[in-house]
Coordinates of C-alpha atoms in Angstrom, one line a residue:
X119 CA 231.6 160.7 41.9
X120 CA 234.7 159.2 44.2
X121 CA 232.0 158.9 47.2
X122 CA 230.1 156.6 44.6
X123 CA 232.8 154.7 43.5
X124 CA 234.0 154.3 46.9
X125 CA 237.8 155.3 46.4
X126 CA 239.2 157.5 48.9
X127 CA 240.9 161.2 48.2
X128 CA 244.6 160.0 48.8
X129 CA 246.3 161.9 46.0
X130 CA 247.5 165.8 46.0
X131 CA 246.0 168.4 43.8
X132 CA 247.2 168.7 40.3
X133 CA 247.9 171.9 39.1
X134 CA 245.0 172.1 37.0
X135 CA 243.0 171.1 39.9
X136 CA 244.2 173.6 42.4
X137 CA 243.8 176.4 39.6
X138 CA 240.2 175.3 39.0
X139 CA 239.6 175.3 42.8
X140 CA 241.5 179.2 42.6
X141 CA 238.7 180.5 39.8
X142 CA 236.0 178.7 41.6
X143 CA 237.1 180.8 44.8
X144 CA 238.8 177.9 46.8
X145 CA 241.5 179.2 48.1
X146 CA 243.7 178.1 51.8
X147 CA 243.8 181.5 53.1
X148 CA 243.0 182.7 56.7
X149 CA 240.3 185.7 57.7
X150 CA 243.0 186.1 61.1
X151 CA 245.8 187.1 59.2
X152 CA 244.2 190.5 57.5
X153 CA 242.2 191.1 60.6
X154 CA 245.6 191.1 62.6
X155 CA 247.4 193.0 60.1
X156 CA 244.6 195.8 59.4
X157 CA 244.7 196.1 63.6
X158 CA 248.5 196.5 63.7
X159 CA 248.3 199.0 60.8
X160 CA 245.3 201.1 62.1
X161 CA 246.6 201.4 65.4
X162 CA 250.2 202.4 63.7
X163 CA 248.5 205.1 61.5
X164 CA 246.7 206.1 64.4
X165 CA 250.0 206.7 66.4
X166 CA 251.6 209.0 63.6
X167 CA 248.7 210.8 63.0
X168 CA 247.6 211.2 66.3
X169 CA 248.8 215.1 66.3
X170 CA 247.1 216.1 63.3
X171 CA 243.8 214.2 63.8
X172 CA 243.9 216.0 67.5
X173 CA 244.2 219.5 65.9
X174 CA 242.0 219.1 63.0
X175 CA 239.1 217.4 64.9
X176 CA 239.2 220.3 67.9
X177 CA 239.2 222.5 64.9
X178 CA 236.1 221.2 63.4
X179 CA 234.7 220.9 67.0
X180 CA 235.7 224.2 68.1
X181 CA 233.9 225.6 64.9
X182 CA 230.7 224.5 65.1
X183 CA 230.3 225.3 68.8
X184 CA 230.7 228.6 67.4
X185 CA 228.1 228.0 64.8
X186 CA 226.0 226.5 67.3
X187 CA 226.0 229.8 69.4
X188 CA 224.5 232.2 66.4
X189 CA 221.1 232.6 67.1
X190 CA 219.5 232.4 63.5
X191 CA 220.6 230.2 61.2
X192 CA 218.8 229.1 58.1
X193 CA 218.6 225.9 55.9
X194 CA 221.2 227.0 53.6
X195 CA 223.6 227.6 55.9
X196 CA 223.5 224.4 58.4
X197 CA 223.6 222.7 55.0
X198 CA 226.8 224.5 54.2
X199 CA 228.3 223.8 57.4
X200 CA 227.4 220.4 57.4
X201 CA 229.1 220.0 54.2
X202 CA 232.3 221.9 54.8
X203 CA 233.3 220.5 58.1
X204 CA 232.2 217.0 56.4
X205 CA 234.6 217.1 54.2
X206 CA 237.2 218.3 56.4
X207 CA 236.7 215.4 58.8
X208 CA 236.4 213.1 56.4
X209 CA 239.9 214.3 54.6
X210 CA 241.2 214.1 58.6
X211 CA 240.9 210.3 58.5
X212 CA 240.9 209.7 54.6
X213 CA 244.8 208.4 55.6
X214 CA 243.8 205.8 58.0
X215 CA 240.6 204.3 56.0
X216 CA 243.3 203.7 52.7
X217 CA 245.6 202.5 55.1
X218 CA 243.1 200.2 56.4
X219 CA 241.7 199.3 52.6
X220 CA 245.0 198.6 51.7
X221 CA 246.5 196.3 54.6
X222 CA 243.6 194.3 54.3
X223 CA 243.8 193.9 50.2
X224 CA 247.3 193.4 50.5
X225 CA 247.6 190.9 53.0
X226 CA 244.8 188.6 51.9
X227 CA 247.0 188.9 48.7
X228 CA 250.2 187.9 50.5
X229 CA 248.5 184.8 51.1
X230 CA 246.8 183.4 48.0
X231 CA 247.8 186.2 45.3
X232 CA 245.2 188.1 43.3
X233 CA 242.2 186.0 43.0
X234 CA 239.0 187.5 40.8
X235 CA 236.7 184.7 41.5
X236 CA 233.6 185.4 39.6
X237 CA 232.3 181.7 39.8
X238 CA 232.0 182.5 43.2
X239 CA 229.6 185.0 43.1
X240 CA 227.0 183.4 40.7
X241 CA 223.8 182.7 41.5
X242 CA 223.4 179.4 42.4
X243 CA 220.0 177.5 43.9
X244 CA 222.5 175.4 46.1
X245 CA 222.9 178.6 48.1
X246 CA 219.0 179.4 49.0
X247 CA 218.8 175.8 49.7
X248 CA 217.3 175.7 53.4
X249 CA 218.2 172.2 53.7
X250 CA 222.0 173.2 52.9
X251 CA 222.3 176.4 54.6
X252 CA 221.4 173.8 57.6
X253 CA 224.3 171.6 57.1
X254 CA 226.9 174.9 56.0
X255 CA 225.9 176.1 59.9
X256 CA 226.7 172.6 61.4
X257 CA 229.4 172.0 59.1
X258 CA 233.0 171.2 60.5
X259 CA 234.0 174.7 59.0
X260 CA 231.7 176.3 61.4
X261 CA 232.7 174.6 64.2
X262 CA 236.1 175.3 63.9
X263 CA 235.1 179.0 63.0
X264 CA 233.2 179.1 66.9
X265 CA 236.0 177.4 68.1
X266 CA 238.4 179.7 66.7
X267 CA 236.5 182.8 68.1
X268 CA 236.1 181.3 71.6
X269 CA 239.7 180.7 71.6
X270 CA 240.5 184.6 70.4
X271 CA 237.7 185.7 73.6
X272 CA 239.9 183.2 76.2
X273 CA 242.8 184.6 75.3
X274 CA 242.0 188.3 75.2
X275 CA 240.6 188.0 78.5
X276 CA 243.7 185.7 79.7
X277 CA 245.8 188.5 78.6
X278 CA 243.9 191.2 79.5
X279 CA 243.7 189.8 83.1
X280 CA 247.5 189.3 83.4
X281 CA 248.2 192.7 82.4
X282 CA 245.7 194.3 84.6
X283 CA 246.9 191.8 87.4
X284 CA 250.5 193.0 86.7
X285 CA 249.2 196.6 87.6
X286 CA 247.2 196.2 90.6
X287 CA 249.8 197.1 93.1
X288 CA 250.0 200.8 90.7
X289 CA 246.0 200.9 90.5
X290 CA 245.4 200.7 94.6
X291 CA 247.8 203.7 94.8
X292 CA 246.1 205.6 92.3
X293 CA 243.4 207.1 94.9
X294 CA 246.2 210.3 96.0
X295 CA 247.4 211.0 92.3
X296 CA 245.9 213.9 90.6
X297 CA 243.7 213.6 87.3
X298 CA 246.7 213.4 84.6
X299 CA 248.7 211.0 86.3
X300 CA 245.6 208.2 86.3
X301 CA 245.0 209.2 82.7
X302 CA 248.6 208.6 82.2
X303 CA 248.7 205.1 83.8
X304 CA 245.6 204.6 81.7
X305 CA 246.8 205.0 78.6
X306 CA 249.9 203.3 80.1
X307 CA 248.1 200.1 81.1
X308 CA 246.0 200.3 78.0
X309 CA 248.7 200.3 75.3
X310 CA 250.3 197.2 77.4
X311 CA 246.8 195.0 77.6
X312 CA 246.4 196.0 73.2
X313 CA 250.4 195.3 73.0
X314 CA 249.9 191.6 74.4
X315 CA 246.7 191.2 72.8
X316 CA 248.3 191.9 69.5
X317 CA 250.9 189.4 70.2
X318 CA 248.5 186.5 70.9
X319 CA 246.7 187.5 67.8
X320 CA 249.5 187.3 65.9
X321 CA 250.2 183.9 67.2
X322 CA 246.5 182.7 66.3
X323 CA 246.7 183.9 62.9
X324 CA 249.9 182.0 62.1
X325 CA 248.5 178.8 63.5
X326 CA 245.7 179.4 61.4
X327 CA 247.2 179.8 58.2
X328 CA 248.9 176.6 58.5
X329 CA 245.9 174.5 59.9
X330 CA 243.6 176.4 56.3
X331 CA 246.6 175.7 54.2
X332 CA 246.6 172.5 55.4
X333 CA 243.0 171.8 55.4
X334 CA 242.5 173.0 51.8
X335 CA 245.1 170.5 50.3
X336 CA 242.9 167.7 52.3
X337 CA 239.5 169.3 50.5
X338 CA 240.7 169.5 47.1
X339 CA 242.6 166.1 47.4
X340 CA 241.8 163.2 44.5
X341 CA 241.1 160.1 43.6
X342 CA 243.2 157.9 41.7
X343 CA 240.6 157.6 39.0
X344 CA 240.1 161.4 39.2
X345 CA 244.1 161.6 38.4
X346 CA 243.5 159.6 35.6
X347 CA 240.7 160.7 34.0
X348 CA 242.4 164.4 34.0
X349 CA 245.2 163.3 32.7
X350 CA 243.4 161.5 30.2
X351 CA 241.4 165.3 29.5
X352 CA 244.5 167.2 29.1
X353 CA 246.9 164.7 27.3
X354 CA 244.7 162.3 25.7
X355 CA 243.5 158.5 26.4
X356 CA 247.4 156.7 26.6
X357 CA 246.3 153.9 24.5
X358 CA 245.2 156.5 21.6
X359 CA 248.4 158.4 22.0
X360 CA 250.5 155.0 21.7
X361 CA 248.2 154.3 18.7
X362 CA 249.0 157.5 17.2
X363 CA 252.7 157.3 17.9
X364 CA 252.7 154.1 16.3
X365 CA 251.1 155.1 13.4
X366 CA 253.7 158.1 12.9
X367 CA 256.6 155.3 13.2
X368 CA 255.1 153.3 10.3
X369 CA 254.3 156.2 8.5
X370 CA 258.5 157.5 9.0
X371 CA 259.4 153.8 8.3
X372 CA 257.5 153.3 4.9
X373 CA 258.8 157.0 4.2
X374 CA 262.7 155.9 5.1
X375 CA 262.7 152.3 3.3
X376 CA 261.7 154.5 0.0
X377 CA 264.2 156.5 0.1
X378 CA 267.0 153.6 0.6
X379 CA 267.3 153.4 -3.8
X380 CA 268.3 156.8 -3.3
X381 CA 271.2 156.4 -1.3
X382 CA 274.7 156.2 -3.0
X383 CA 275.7 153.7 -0.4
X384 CA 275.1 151.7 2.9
X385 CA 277.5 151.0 5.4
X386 CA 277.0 148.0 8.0
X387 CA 278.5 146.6 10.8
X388 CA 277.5 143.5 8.9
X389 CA 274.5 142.4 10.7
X390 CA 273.4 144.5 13.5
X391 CA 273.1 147.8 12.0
X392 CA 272.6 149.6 8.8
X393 CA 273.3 153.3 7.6
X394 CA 272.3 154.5 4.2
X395 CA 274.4 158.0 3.0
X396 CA 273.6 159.9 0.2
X397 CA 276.3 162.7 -1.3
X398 CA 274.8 165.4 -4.1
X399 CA 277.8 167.8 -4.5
X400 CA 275.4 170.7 -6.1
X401 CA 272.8 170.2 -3.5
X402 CA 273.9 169.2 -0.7
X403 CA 277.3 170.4 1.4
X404 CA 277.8 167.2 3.2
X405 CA 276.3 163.9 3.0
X406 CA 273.1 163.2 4.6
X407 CA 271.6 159.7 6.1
X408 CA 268.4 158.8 4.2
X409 CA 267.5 155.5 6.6
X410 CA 268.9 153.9 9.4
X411 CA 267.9 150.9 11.7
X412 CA 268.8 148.3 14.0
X413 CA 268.1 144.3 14.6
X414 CA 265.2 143.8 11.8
X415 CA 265.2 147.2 10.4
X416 CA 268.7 146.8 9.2
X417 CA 267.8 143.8 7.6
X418 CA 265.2 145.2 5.7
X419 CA 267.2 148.2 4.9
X420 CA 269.8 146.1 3.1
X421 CA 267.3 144.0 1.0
X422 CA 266.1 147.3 -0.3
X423 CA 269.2 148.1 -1.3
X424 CA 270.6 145.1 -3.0
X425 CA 267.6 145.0 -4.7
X426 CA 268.0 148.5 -6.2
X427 CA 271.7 148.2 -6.6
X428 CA 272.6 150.2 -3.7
X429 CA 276.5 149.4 -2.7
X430 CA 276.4 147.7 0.6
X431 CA 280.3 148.2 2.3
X432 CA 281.1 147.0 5.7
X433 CA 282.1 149.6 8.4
X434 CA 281.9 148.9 12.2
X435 CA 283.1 151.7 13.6
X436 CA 281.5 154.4 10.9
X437 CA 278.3 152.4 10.9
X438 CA 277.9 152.8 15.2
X439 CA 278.9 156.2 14.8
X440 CA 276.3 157.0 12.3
X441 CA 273.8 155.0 13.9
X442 CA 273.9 156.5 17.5
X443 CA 275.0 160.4 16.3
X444 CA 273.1 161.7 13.1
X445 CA 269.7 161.3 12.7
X446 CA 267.3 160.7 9.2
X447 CA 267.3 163.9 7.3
X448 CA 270.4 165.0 9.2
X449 CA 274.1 165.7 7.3
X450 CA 276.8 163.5 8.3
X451 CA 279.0 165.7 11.3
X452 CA 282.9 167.7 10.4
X453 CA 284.3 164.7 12.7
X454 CA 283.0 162.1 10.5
X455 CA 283.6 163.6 7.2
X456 CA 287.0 161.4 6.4
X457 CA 285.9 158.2 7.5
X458 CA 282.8 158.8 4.9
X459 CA 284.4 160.0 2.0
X460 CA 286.9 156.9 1.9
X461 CA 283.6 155.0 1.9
X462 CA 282.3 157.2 -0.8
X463 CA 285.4 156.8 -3.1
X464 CA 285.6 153.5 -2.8
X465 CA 281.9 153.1 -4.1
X466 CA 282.1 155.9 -6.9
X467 CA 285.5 153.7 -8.1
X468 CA 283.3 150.8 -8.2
X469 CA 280.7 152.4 -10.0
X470 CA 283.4 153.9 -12.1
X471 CA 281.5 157.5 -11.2
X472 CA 284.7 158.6 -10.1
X473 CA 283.8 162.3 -8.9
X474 CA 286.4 164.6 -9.3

């Protein structure tokens, strides 16, 4: 554990970290964001649908004072009623609940994507744990969560006061104005006081984004060691990949230096560098470099050769082109084609092959 081993959480997140975190349930979002945004919507649906929620709803009002005024009714038919004008208030504000349901899915979305954290919803002993349900309550999450909510309370009230302050010259003039006019300046006053409300809100929930972005890259930060040890998870201990790396360039070098008898010929620098090319007209449609090698390698490359009778010819320039442009296995390229067929005549005329 780092708090065992004493190192500190200084590094960021890998991404395998931060997706475990993600499945596990961890994610920086903030609970102001789709509170603000579901009030803004609701009150917005609310708005556009204010006509047709105000006839609809007197409708199913003005129909069951009727119903109210028959003076029998029986079970069946309260049940009925019940039922019918149910539904129809229900259908009335069907809109606003899935515009609700949806501003709040889609804005904690905006925020962290689509998360199905099932992880988080196991059972777990750790959370009937008296001892730790203590320390989640006195945690510096719940702090900041009471903090947070006295803030929101301050500031309603702060704005709440200015705007009714703002108004108070209209309010003590109100006394001589008829019933619609103070209704009017109710709603008036009202809509101003949930306007400025909104705004502070808005600010809150921006602040608090950043501070539980923030504060979740400081949770899910790492140790060094932590760093290390995934890395060593997902791409293997380094010393065993160097191990197996070096195994593989033995295992191409012993597979290169037996193929040197094969070659028709290799070309040198003299001493730095050696290429050995091999031409089969009826297999191959350009000549092809069986080994190549620098410093010690090249060395070892021509011993092999002189002692299975390979031709060894001396080309600088050929021999760095080779050497730095084709690799083993690979045919020769168009732009070196010249330059490698003089070699190959010259070592066909000595053999006295002389391909026609």
């Amino acid at each position: 554990m780092p708090e065992e081993s004493g190192q500190e959480k200084t590094e960021d997140a890998t991404p395998k970290k931060r997706q475990q975190s993600r499945e596990e349930g961890q994610v920086g979002k903030s609970t102001e964001v789709p509170s603000v945004v579901v009030l803004l919507i609701a009150v917005a649906t609310l708005y556009a649908m204010a006509g047709i929620i105000y006839d609809r709803m007197g409708n199913v009002m003005r129909q069951s004072l009727t119903f109210s005024s028959i003076p029998e009714v029986h079970i069946q038919q309260a049940v009925l009623w019940m039922k019918t004008y149910g539904m129809q208030a229900f259908w009335t504000i069907a809109p606003l609940l899935l515009a609700v349901f949806l501003a709040s899915f889609f804005a904690n979305a905006f925020q962290v994507g689509f998360v199905l954290a099932w992880k988080a919803i196991e059972p777990k002993p750790s959370k009937i744990d008296p001892i730790k349900g203590l320390g989640r309550i006195f945690s510096k999450k719940s702090l900041m969560e009471l903090f947070k909510s006295i803030l929101k309370i301050t500031i309603i009230f702060y704005v709440s006061w200015r705007a009714v302050k703002g108004e108070m010259p209209h309010m003590m003039r109100l006394y001589d104005h008829n019933v619609a006019t103070i209704l009017l300046f109710i709603v008036k006053i009202t809509f101003k006081i949930f306007l400025w409300v909104l705004l502070a809100m808005v600010f809150v929930a921006l602040m608090d984004l950043i501070f539980q972005r923030w504060n979740f890259d400081q949770q899910i930060k790492m140790t060094k060691q932590e760093v290390k040890d995934e890395g060593k998870q997902t791409e293997g201990d380094p010393l065993i990949k160097s191990r197996i790396r070096q195994l593989q360039f033995e295992a191409s070098k012993k597979r290169m230096m037996q193929d040197v008898p094969k070659a028709d010929v290799v070309v040198t620098n003299p001493t730095h560098i050696a290429v050995a090319l091999k031409y089969d007209a009826i297999n191959m449609q350009s000549p092809e470099v069986l080994a190549k090698g620098a410093g010690s390698m090249a060395e070892r490359i021509k011993a092999v050769a002189k002692e299975a009778g390979v031709p060894i010819v001396e080309n600088k320039p050929l021999a760095r082109n080779l050497f730095q442009w084709v690799e083993v296995g690979q045919a020769i390229p168009a732009d070196l084609y010249q330059a490698v067929a003089e070699v190959l005549a010259y070592v066909y005329k000595l053999k006295g092959k002389g391909r026609k």
